[in-house]
Structure formats: C-alpha cells, structure tokens
Coordinates of C-alpha atoms in Angstrom, one line a residue:
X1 CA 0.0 0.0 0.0
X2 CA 2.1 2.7 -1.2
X3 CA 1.6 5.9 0.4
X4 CA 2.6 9.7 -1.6
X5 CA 2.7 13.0 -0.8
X6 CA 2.8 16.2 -3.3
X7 CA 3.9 19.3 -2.6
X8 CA 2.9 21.6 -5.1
X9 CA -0.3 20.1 -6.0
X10 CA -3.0 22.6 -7.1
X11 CA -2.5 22.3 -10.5
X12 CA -0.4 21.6 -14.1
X13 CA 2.2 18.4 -13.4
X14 CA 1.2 18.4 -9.9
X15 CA -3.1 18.1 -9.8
X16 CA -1.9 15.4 -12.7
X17 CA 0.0 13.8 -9.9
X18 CA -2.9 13.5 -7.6
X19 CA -5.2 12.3 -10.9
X20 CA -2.6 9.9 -12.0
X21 CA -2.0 8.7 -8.2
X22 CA -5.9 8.1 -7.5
X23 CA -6.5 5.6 -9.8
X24 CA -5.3 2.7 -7.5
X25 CA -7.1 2.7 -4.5
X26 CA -3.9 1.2 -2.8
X27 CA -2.4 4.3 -2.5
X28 CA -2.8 6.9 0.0
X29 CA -2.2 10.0 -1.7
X30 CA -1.9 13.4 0.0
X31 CA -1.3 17.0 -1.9
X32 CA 0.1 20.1 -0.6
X33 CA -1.4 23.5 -1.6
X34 CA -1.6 26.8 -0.8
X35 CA -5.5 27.1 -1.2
X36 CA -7.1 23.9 -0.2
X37 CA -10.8 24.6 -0.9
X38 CA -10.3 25.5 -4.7
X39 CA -8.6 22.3 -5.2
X40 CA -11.2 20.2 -2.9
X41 CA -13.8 21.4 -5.1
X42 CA -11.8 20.5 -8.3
X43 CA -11.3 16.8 -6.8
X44 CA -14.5 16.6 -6.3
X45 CA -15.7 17.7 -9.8
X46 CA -13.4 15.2 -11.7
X47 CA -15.1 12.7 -8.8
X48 CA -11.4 11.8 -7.5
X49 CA -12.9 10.7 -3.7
X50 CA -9.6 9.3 -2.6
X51 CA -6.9 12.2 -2.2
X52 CA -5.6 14.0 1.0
X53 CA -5.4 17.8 0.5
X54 CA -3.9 19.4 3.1
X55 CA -2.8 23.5 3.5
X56 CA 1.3 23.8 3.1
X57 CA 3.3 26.8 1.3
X58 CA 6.4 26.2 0.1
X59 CA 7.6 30.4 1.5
X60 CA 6.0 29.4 5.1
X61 CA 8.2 26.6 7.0
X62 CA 5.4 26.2 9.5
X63 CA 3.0 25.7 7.4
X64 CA 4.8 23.0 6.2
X65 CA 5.8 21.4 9.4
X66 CA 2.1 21.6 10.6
X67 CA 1.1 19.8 7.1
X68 CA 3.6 17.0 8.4
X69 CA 2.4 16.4 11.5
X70 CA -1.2 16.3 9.5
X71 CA 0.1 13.9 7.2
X72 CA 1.3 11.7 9.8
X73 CA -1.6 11.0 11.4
X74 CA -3.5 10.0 7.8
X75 CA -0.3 8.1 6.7
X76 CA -0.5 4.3 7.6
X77 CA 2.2 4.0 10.8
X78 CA 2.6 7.3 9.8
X79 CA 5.3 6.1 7.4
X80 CA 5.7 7.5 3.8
X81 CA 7.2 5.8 1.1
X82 CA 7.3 8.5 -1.7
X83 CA 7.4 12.7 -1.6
X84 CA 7.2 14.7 -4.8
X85 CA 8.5 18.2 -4.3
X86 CA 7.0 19.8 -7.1
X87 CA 5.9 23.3 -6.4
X88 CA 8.4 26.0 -7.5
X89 CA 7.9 30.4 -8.4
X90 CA 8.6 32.2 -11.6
X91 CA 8.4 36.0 -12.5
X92 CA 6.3 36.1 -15.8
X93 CA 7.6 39.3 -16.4
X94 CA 11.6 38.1 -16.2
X95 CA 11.3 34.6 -18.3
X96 CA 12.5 36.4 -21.6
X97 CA 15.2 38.4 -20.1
X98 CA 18.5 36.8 -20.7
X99 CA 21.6 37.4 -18.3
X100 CA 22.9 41.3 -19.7
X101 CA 19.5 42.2 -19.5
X102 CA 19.5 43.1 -15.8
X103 CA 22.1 45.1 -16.2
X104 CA 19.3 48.0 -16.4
X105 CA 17.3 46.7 -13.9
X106 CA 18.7 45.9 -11.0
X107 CA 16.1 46.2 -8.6
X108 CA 13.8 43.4 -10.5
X109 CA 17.1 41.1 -11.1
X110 CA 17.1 41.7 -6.8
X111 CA 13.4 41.2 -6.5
X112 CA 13.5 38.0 -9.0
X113 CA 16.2 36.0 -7.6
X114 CA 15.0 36.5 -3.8
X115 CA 11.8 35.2 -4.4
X116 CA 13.1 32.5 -6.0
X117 CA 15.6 31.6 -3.8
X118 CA 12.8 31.7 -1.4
X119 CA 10.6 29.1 -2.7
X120 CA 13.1 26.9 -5.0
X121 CA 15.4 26.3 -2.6
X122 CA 15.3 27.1 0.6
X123 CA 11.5 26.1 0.3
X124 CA 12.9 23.1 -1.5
X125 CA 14.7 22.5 1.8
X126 CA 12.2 23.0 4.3
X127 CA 9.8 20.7 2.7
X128 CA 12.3 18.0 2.3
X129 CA 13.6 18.4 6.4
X130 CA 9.5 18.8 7.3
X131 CA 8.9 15.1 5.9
X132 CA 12.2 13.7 6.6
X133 CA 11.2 11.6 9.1
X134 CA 8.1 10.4 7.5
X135 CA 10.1 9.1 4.8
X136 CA 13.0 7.2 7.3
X137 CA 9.5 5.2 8.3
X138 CA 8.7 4.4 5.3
X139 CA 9.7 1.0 3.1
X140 CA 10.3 2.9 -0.6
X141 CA 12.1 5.7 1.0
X142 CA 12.4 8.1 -1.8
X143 CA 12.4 11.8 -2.4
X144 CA 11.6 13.2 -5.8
X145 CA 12.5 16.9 -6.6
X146 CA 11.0 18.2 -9.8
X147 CA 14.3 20.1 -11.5
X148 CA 14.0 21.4 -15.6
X149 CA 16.4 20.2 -18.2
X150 CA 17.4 23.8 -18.5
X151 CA 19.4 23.5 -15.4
X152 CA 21.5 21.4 -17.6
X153 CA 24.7 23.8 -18.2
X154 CA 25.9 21.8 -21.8
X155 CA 22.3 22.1 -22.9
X156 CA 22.1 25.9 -22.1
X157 CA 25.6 26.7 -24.3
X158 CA 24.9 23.9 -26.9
X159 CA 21.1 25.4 -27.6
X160 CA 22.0 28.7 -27.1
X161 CA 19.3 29.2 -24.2
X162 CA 20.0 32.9 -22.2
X163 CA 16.5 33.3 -21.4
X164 CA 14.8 31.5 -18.4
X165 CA 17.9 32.9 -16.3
X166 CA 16.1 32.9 -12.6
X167 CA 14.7 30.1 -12.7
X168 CA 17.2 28.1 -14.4
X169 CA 20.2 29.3 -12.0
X170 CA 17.6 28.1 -9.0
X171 CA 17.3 24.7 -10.6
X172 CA 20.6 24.6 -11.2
X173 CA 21.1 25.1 -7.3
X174 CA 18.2 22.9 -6.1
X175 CA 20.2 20.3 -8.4
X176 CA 23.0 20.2 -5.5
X177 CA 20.5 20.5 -2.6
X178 CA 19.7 17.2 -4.1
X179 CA 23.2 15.6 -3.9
X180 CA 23.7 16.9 -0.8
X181 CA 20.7 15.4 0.6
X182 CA 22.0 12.2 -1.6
X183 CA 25.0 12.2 0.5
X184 CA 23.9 12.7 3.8
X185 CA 20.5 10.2 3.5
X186 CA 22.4 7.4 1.7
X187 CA 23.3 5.3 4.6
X188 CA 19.7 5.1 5.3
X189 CA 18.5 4.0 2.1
X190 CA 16.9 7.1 1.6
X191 CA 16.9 7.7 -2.6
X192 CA 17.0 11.7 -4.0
X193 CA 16.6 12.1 -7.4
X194 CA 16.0 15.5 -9.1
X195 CA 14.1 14.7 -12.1
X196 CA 12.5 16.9 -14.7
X197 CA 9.5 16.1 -16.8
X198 CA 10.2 17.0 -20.2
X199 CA 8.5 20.4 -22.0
X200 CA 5.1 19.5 -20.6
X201 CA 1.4 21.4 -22.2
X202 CA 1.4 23.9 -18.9
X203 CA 0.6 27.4 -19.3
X204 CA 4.6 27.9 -19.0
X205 CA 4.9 26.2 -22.2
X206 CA 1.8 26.5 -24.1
X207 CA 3.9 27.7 -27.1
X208 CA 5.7 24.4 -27.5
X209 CA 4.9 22.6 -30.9
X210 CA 5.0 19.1 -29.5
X211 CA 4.6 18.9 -25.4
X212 CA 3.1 16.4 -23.7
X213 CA 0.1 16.4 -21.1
X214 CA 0.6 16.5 -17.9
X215 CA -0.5 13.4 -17.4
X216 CA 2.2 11.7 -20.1
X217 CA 4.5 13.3 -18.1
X218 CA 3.5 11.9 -14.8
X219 CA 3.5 8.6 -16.6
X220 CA 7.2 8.6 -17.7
X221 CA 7.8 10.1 -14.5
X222 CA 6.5 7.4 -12.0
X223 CA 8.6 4.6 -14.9
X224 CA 11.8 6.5 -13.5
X225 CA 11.0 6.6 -9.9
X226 CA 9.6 3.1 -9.6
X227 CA 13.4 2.1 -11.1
X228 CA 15.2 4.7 -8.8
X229 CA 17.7 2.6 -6.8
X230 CA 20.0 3.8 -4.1
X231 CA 22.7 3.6 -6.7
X232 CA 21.0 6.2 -8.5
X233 CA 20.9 8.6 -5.5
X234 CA 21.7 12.4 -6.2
X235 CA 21.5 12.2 -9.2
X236 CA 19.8 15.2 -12.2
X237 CA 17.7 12.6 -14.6
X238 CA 14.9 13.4 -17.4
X239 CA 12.0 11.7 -17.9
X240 CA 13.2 9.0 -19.9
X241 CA 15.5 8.4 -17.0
X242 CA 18.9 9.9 -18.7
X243 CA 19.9 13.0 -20.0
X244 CA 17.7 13.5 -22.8
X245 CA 15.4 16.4 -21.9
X246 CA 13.2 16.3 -24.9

C-alpha cells in the first residue's frame, strides 16, 4: 500500500500527480497546496474521492511542518514511502530576459532571484527536512524533486538558451540541494533524485509545438521513480531516465 505526498499540487504536473496517483485505491495519496478549498472542489468535480489535500506553502516553514504532523496522522504507521517536491515560483515578467539584460534593472534582477531563492530552494529544503522523518519510516524511501532540463549547463551553451535565467540558475542550485541530501541520507537508504519532466502542455509552455500532457509526463515520470535505486541517488535525470530532456 504505497503511500505519496505532493507538494505543489494545485495544479499543471502536480493536480496530474494527484489524478494519476488516484487511480489505484492502494495508495494513499496526499497534496500540498496553498488554497485547499479550490482544489477540494476541483477533486471533487473530476469525482477523485480518494486524495488527501492538506494546507502547506512552500515560502511558510510552518505551514509546512504543521502539514507534516497532519500527514502523519493520515499516513498508515505514519510512514511514507514516496514525496514529490514539485511546487516552484517564476516571475512572468523576467522569463525572456537573458543574463545582460538586468544590467538596467537591477532592482527586478534583486526582487527576481529572492523570491526564487525563497521558494526553490530554501522552500525546497524545508519541505524536504519537514517530511524527513516520515520518509525514514517508510519502506520505498524516496524523495523526488521536480528540476528542468534547463538546469543542464551543456544544454544551455549547446542550444543557445540565455533566457529563463532565474529560474534556471535556481534549478541549477536545487540540483545540489539534491546531492547533498544524496549524501547525507544514503546510509539510510533514503533515494533523491531530481528529475525533470520533459517540455510538458502547462501554461509555461503553451507555445511548444510538441509537449506532452501533464498526465504523459507523470506517466514517464512514476517509470523512473519506480526504477530509482539507491545507486542512482543524487543524481539530475529526465523523464526517460537519462539526459535527454526532450
């Protein structure tokens, strides 16, 4: 009886998460979101009975550890096998400024990178630490960080990507808070992986001639998780479980 939890859940890859997760009522599934009643009522539209939705914001480390405590009193023995850490922050207004661009605009560059620091790492962190010990209980004993092949540095000089710069520098940094959990957690058997999804049909990449659903994603996703093995620990993977990010 597999138990999950997403953080990050109201919506795009994570709300697929929850739809995807549902389907077998072995699992006990719980979501993390900042606004519990709109996705309640979504659940409940789609007629998705069996899903956990509890209040936790990635900027608010109490409000995470008070969704873990919550969590471990639905969890069977309190003990969770799997945690998908999938909520992150973007500026719209930034995404198509590349690097020199700030150099105008210091103030936003300021503004941009704080409150991404904020929620895609240190938040990254606290959510990790606040479930921590759920996981040690657990048999699967994996943590799953949701990363972007843009992080990649080769693919950002070989494609010529400047744009994306926030976000992709955070990435890029959650990428290590990922080994360094690796390396601390592997002589417990705990498993981090920071895996990206591919270019997935979200409202961040509408524009994209051929992304998949959210739900395709999930699907290749949960293929690379279910093969995770502590050998594989710390380590940056795609979708398909390599480096192909396409």
């Amino acid at each position: 009886m597999p138990s999950f939890i997403i953080v990050g859940a109201s919506r795009g890859l994570g709300f697929a998460w929850l739809q995807y997760l549902s389907k077998d009522p072995r699992n006990t599934v719980i979501g993390l979101v900042r606004t519990t009643a709109v996705v309640e009522e979504r659940l409940v539209k789609e007629g998705i009975s069996n899903v956990h939705i509890l209040h936790g914001d990635m900027s608010d480390h109490q409000s995470l550890t008070n969704a873990a405590s919550s969590a471990s009193s639905i969890l069977p023995d309190g003990a969770l096998d799997i945690i998908i850490v999938n909520g992150y922050t973007a500026m719209n207004e930034t995404l198509k400024i590349p690097p020199s661009g700030f150099a105008s605009q210091p103030d936003l560059l300021h503004k941009d990178m704080h409150a991404s620091l904020d929620v895609n790492a240190i938040g990254v962190v606290n959510s990790m630490n606040a479930f921590l010990p759920l996981i040690l209980r657990g048999r699967a004993k994996k943590i799953i960080v949701i990363s972007t092949g843009g992080a990649d540095p080769d693919l950002a000089v070989a494609m010529g990507i400047p744009f994306q710069f926030t976000i992709c520098v955070m990435k890029a940094a959650l990428n290590m808070v990922v080994a360094k959990f690796a390396a601390e957690l592997k002589s417990q058997d705990v498993k981090v992986l920071a895996l990206s999804p591919g270019v997935v049909s979200t409202a961040e990449a509408a524009h994209w001639p051929g992304p998949m659903t959210p739900l395709e994603s999930v699907e290749h996703q949960m293929k690379v998780i279910e093969d995770l093995t502590i050998e594989d620990t710390g380590r940056f993977l795609s979708h398909w479980g390599n480096k192909q990010w396409l």
